[in-house]
PDB file of C-alpha atoms in Angstrom:
ATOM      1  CA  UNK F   1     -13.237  -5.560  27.586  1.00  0.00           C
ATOM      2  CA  UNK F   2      -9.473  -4.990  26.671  1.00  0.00           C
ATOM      3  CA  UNK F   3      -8.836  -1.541  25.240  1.00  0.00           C
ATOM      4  CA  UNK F   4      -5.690  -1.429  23.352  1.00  0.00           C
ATOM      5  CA  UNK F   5      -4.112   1.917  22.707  1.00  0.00           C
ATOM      6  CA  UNK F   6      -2.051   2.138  19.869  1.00  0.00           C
ATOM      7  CA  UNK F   7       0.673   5.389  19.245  1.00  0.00           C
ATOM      8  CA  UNK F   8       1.335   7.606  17.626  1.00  0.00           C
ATOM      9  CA  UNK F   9      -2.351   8.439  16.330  1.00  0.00           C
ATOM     10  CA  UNK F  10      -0.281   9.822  13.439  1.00  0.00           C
ATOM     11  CA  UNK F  11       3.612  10.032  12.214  1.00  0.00           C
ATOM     12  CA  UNK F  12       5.375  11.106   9.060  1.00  0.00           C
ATOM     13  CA  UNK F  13       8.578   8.685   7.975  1.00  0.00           C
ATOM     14  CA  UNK F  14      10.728   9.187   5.041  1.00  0.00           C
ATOM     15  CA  UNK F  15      11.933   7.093   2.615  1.00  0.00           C
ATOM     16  CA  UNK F  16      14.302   4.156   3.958  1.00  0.00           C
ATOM     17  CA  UNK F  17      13.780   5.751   7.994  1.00  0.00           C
ATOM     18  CA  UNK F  18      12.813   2.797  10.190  1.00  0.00           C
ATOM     19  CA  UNK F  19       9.292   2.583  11.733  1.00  0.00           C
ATOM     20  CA  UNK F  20       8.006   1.455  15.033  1.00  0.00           C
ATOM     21  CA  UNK F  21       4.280   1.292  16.475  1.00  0.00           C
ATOM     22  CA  UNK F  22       3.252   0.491  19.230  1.00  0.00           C
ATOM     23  CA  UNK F  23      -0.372  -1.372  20.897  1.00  0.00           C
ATOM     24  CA  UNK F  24      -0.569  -1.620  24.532  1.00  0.00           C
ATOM     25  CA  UNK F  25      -3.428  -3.447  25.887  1.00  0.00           C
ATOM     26  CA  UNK F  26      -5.382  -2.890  29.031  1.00  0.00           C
ATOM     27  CA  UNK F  27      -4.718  -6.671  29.955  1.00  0.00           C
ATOM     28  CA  UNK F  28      -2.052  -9.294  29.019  1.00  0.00           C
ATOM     29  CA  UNK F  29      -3.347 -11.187  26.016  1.00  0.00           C
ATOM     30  CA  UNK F  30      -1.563 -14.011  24.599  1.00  0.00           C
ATOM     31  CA  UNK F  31      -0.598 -12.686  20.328  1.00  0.00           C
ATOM     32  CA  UNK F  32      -1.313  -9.479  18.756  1.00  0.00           C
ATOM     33  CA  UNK F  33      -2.740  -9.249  15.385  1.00  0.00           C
ATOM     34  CA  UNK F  34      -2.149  -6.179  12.347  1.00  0.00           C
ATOM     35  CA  UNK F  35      -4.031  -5.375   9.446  1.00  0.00           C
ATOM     36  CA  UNK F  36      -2.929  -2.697   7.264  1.00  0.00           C
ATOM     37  CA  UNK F  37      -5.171  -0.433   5.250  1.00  0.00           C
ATOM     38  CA  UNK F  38      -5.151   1.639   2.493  1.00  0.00           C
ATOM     39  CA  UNK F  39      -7.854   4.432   2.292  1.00  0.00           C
ATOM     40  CA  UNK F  40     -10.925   3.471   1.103  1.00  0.00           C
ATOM     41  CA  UNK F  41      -9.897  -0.490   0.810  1.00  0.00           C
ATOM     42  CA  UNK F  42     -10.793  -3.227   3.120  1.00  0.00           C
ATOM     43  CA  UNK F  43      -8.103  -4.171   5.791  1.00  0.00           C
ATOM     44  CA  UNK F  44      -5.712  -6.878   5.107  1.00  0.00           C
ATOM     45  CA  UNK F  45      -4.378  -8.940   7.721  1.00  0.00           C
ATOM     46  CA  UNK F  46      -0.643  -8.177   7.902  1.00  0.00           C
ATOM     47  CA  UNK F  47       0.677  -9.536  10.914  1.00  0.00           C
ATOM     48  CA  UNK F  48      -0.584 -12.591  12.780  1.00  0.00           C
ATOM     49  CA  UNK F  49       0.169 -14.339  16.370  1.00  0.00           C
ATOM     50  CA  UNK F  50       2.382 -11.312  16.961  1.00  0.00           C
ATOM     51  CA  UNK F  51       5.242 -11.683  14.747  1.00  0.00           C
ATOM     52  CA  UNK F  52       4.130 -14.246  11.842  1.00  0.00           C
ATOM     53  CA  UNK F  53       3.833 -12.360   8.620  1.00  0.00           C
ATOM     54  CA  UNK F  54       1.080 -11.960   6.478  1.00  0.00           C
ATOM     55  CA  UNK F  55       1.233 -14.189   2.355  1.00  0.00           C
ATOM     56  CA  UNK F  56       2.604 -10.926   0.421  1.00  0.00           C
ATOM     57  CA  UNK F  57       3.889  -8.871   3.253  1.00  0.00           C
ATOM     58  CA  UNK F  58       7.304  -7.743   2.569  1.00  0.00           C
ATOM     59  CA  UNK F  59      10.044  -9.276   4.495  1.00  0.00           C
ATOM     60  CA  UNK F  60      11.158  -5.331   6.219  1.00  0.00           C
ATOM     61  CA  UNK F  61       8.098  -5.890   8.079  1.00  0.00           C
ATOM     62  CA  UNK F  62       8.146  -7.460  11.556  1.00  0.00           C
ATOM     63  CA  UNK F  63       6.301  -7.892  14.844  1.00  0.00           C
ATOM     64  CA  UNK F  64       7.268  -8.086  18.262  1.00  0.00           C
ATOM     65  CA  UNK F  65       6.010  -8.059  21.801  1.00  0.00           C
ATOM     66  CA  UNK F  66       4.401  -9.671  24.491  1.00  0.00           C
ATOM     67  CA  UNK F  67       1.776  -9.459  27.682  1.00  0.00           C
ATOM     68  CA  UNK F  68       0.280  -5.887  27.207  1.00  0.00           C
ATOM     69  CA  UNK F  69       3.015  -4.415  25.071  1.00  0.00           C
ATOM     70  CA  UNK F  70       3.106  -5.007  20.839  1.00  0.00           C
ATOM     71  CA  UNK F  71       5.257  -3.090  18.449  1.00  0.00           C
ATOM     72  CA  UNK F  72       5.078  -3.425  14.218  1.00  0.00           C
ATOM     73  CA  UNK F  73       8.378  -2.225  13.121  1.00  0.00           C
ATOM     74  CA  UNK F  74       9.283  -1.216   9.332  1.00  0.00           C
ATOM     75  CA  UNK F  75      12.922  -1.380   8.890  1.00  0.00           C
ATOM     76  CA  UNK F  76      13.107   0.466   5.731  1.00  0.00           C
ATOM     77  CA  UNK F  77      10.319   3.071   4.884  1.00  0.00           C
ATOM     78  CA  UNK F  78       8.677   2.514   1.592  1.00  0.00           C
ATOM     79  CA  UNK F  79       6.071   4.496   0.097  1.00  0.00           C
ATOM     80  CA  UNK F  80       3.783   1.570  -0.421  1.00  0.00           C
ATOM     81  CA  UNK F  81       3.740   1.370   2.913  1.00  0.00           C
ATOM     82  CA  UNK F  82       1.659   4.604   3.799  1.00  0.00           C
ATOM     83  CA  UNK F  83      -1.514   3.539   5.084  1.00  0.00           C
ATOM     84  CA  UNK F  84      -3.558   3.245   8.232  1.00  0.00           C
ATOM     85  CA  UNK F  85      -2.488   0.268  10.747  1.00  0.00           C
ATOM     86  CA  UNK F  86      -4.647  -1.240  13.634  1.00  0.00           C
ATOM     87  CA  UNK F  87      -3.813  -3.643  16.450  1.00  0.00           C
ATOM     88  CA  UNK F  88      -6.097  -6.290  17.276  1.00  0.00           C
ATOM     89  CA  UNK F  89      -6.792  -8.959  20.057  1.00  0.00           C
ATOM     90  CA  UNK F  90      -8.320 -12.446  20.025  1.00  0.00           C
ATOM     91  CA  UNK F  91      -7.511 -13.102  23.711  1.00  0.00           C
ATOM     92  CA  UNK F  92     -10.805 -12.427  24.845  1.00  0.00           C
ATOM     93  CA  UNK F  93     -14.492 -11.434  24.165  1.00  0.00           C
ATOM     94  CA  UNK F  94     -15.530  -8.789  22.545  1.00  0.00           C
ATOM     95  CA  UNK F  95     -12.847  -8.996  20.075  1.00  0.00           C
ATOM     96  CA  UNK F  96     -11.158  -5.150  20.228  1.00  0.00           C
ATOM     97  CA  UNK F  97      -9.335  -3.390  17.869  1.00  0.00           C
ATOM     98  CA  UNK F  98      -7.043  -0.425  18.484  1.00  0.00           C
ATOM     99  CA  UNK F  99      -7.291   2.955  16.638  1.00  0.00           C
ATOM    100  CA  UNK F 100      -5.188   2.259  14.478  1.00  0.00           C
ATOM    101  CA  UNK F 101      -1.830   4.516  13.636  1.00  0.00           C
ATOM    102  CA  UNK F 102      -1.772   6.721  10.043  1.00  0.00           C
ATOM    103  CA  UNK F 103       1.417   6.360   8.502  1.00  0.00           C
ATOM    104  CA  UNK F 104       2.060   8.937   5.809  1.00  0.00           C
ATOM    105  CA  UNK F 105       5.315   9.263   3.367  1.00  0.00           C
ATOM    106  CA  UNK F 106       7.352  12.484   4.038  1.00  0.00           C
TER     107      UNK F 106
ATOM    108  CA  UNK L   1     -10.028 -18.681  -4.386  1.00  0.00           C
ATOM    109  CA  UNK L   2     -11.624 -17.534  -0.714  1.00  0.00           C
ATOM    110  CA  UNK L   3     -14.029 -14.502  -0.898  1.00  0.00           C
ATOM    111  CA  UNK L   4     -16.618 -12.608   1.064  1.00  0.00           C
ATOM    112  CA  UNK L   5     -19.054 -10.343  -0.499  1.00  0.00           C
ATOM    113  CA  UNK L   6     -21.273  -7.816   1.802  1.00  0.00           C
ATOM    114  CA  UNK L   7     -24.682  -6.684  -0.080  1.00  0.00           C
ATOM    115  CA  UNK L   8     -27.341  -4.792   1.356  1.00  0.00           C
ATOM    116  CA  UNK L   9     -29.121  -1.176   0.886  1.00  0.00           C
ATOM    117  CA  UNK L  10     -27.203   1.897   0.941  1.00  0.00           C
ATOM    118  CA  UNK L  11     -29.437   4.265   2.442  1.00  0.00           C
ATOM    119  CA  UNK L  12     -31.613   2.919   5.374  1.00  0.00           C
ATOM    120  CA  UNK L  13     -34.150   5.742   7.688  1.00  0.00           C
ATOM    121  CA  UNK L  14     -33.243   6.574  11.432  1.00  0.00           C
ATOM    122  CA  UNK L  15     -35.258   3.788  13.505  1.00  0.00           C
ATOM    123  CA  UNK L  16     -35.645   1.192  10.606  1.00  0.00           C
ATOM    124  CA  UNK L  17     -34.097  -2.133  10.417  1.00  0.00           C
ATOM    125  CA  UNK L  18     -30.424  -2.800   8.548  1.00  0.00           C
ATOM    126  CA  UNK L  19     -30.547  -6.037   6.745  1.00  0.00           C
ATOM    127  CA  UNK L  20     -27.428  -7.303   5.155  1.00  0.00           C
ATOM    128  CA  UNK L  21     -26.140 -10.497   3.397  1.00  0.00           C
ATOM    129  CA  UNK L  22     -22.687 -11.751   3.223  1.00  0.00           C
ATOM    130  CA  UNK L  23     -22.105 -14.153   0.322  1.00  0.00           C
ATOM    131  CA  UNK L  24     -19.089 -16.502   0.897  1.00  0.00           C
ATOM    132  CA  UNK L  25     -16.917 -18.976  -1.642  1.00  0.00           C
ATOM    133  CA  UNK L  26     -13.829 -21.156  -1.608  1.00  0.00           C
ATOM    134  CA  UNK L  27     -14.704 -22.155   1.734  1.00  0.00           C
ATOM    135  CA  UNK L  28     -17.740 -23.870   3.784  1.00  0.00           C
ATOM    136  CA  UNK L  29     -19.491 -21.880   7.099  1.00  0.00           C
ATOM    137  CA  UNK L  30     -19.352 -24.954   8.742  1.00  0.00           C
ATOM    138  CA  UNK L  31     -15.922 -25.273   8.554  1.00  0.00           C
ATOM    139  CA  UNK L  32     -15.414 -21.190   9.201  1.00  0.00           C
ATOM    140  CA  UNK L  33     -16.563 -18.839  11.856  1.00  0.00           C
ATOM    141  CA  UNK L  34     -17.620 -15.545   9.518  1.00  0.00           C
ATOM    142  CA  UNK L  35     -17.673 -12.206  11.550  1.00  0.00           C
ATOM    143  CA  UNK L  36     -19.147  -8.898  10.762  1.00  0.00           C
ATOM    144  CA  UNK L  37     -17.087  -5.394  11.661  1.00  0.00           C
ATOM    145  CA  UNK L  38     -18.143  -2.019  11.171  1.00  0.00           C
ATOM    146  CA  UNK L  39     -15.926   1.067  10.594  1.00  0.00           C
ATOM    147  CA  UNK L  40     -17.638   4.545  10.698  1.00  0.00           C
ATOM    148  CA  UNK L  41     -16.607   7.231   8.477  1.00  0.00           C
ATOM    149  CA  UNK L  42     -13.089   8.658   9.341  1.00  0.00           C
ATOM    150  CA  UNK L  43     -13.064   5.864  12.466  1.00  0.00           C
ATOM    151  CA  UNK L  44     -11.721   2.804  13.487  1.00  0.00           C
ATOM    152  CA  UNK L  45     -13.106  -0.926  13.949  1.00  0.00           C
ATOM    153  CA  UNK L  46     -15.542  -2.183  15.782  1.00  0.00           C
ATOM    154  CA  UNK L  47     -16.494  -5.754  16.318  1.00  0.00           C
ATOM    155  CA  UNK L  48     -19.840  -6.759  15.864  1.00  0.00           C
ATOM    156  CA  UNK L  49     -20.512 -10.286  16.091  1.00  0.00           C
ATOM    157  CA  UNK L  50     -19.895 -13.445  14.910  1.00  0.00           C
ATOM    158  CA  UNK L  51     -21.219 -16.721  13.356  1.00  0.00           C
ATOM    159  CA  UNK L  52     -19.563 -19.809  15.079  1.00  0.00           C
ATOM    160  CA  UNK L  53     -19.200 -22.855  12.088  1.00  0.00           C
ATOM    161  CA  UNK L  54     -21.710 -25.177  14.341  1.00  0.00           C
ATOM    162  CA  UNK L  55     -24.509 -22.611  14.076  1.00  0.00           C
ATOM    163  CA  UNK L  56     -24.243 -20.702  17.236  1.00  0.00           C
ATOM    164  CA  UNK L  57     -23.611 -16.838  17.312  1.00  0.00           C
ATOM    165  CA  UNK L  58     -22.142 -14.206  19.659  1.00  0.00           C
ATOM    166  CA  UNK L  59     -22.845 -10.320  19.944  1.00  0.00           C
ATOM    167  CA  UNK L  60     -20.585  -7.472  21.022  1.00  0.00           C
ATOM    168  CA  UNK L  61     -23.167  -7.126  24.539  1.00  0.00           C
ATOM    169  CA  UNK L  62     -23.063  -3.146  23.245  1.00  0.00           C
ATOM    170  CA  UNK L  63     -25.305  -4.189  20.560  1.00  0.00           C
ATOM    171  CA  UNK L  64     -26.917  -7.592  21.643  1.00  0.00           C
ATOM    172  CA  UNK L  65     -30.328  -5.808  22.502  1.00  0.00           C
ATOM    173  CA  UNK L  66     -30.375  -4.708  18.213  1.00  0.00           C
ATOM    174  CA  UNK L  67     -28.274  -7.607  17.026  1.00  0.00           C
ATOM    175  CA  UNK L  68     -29.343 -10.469  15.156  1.00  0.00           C
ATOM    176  CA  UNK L  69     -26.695 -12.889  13.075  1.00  0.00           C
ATOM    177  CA  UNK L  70     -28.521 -15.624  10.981  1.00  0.00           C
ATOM    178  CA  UNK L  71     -27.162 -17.871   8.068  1.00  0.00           C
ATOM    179  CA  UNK L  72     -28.377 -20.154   5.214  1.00  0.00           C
ATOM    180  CA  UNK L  73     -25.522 -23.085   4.679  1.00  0.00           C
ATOM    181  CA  UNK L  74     -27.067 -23.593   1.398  1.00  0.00           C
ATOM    182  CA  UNK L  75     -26.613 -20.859   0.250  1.00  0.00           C
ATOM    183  CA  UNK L  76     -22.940 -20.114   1.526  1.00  0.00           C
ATOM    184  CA  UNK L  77     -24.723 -16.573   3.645  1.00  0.00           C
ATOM    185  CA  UNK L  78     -24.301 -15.186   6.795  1.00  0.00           C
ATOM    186  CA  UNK L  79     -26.744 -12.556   7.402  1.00  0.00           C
ATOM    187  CA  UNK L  80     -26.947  -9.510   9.928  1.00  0.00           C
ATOM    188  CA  UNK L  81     -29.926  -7.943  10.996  1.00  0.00           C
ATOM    189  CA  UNK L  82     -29.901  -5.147  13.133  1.00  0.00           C
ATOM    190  CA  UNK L  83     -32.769  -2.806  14.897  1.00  0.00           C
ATOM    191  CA  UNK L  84     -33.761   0.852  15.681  1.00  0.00           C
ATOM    192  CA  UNK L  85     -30.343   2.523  13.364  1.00  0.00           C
ATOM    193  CA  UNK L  86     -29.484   6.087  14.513  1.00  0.00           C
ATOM    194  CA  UNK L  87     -27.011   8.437  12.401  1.00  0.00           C
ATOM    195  CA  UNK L  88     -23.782   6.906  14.791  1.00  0.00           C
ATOM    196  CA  UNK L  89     -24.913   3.313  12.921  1.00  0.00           C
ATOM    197  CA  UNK L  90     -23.409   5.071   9.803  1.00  0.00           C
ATOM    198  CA  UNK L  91     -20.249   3.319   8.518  1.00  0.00           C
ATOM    199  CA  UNK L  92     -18.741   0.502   6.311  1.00  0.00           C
ATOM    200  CA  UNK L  93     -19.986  -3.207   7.185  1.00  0.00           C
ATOM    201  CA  UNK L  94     -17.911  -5.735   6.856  1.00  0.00           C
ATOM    202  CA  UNK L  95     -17.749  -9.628   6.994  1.00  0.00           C
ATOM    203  CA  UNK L  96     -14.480 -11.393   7.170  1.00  0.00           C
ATOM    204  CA  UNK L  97     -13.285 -14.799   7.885  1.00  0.00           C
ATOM    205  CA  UNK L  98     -11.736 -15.967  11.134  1.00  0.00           C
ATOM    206  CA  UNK L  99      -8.792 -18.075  11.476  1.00  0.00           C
ATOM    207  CA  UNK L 100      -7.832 -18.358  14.739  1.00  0.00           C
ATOM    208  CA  UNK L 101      -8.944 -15.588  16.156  1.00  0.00           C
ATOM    209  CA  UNK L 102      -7.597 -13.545  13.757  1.00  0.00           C
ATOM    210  CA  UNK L 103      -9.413 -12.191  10.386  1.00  0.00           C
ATOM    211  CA  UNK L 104      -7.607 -13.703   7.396  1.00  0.00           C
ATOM    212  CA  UNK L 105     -10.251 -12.893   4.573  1.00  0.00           C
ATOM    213  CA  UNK L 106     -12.320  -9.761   4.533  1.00  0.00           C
ATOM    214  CA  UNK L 107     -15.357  -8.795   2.092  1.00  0.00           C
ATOM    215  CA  UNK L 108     -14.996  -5.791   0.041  1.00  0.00           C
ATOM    216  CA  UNK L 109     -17.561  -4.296   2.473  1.00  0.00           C
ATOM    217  CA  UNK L 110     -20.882  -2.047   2.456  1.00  0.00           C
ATOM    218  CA  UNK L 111     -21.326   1.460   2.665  1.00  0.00           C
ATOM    219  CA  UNK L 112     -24.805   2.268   5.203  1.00  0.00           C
ATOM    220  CA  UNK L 113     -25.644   5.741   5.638  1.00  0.00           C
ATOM    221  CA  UNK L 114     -28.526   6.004   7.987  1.00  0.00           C
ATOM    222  CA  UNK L 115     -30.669   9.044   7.135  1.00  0.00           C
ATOM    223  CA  UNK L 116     -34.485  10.201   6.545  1.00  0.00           C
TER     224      UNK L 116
END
């Protein structure tokens, strides 16, 4: 099974600071996928095949990475953008999800 | 427009058997593969299993031995049943839509708390 470990568990960005998280899997796998989500909605895909974004996902969101080592970076903070994010692979059976990074508004 | 509805009961007994129904439209299951993931309170995701579009299905192996993923074409549903719940079965079901090996649609999901 590939564990991906995402960090920070938890981070605090103001308004307009620029935002990076990170998923490291256990073993290379070939894209990385995000979902973003809101407290008590469903997730929403948000990023696909690593870097690809979502229909609706605002254009200061992009996705990097490659191998074992994934990064989501917001380049301007928005308070929309508070939410819960989780990594997730599609390399290999059973399909894994990270634990997902809280992103809260300062 | 593509959507995935979970349904099921909210409350099920320790040892008793979850059944739950996911109700699909703007799209056929034998065109889709239609997973089901589970978040528990306060947790992350966890994949469950899947329905491949030619019929066949696949388990996460740490649930295979309670697992069972079922579907009526017909009837655009996916079903999951699932054996012997505990209190750690608790969480949100969901069924979502795969496109290439990522989830493009999900369902709205279904709150199952298991308790006597």
């Amino acid at each position: 099974e590939i564990v991906l470990t995402q960090s920070p568990t938890t981070m605090a960005a103001s308004p307009g600071e620029k935002v990076t998280l990170t998923c490291r899997a256990s073993s290379s796998v070939s894209y990385m996928h995000w979902y973003q989500q809101r407290s008590g909605a469903s997730p929403k895909l948000w990023i696909y095949e690593t870097s690809k974004l979502a229909s609706g996902v605002p254009n200061r969101f992009s996705g990097s990475g490659s191998g074992t080592s994934y990064s989501l970076t917001i380049n301007s903070m928005e308070t929309e953008d508070a939410a819960t994010y989780y990594c997730q692979q599609g390399s290999s059976y059973p399909l894994t999800f990270g634990s997902g990074t809280k992103l809260e508004i300062k | 427009q593509v959507q995935l509805k979970e349904s099921g009961p909210g409350l099920v007994q320790p040892s008793q058997t979850l059944s739950l129904t996911c109700t699909v439209s703007g799209f056929s299951l034998t065109s889709y593969h239609v997973h089901w993931v589970r978040q528990p309170p306060g947790k992350g995701l966890e994949w469950m299993g899947v329905m491949w579009s030619d019929g066949d299905t696949s388990y996460n192996s740490a649930l295979k031995s309670r697992l069972s993923i079922s579907r009526d074409t017909s009837k655009s549903q996916v079903f999951l049943k699932m054996s012997s719940l505990q209190t750690e079965d608790t969480a949100t079901y969901y069924c979502a839509r795969e496109r290439r090996d990522y989830f493009d649609y999900w369902g709205q999901g279904v709150m199952v708390t298991v308790s006597s």
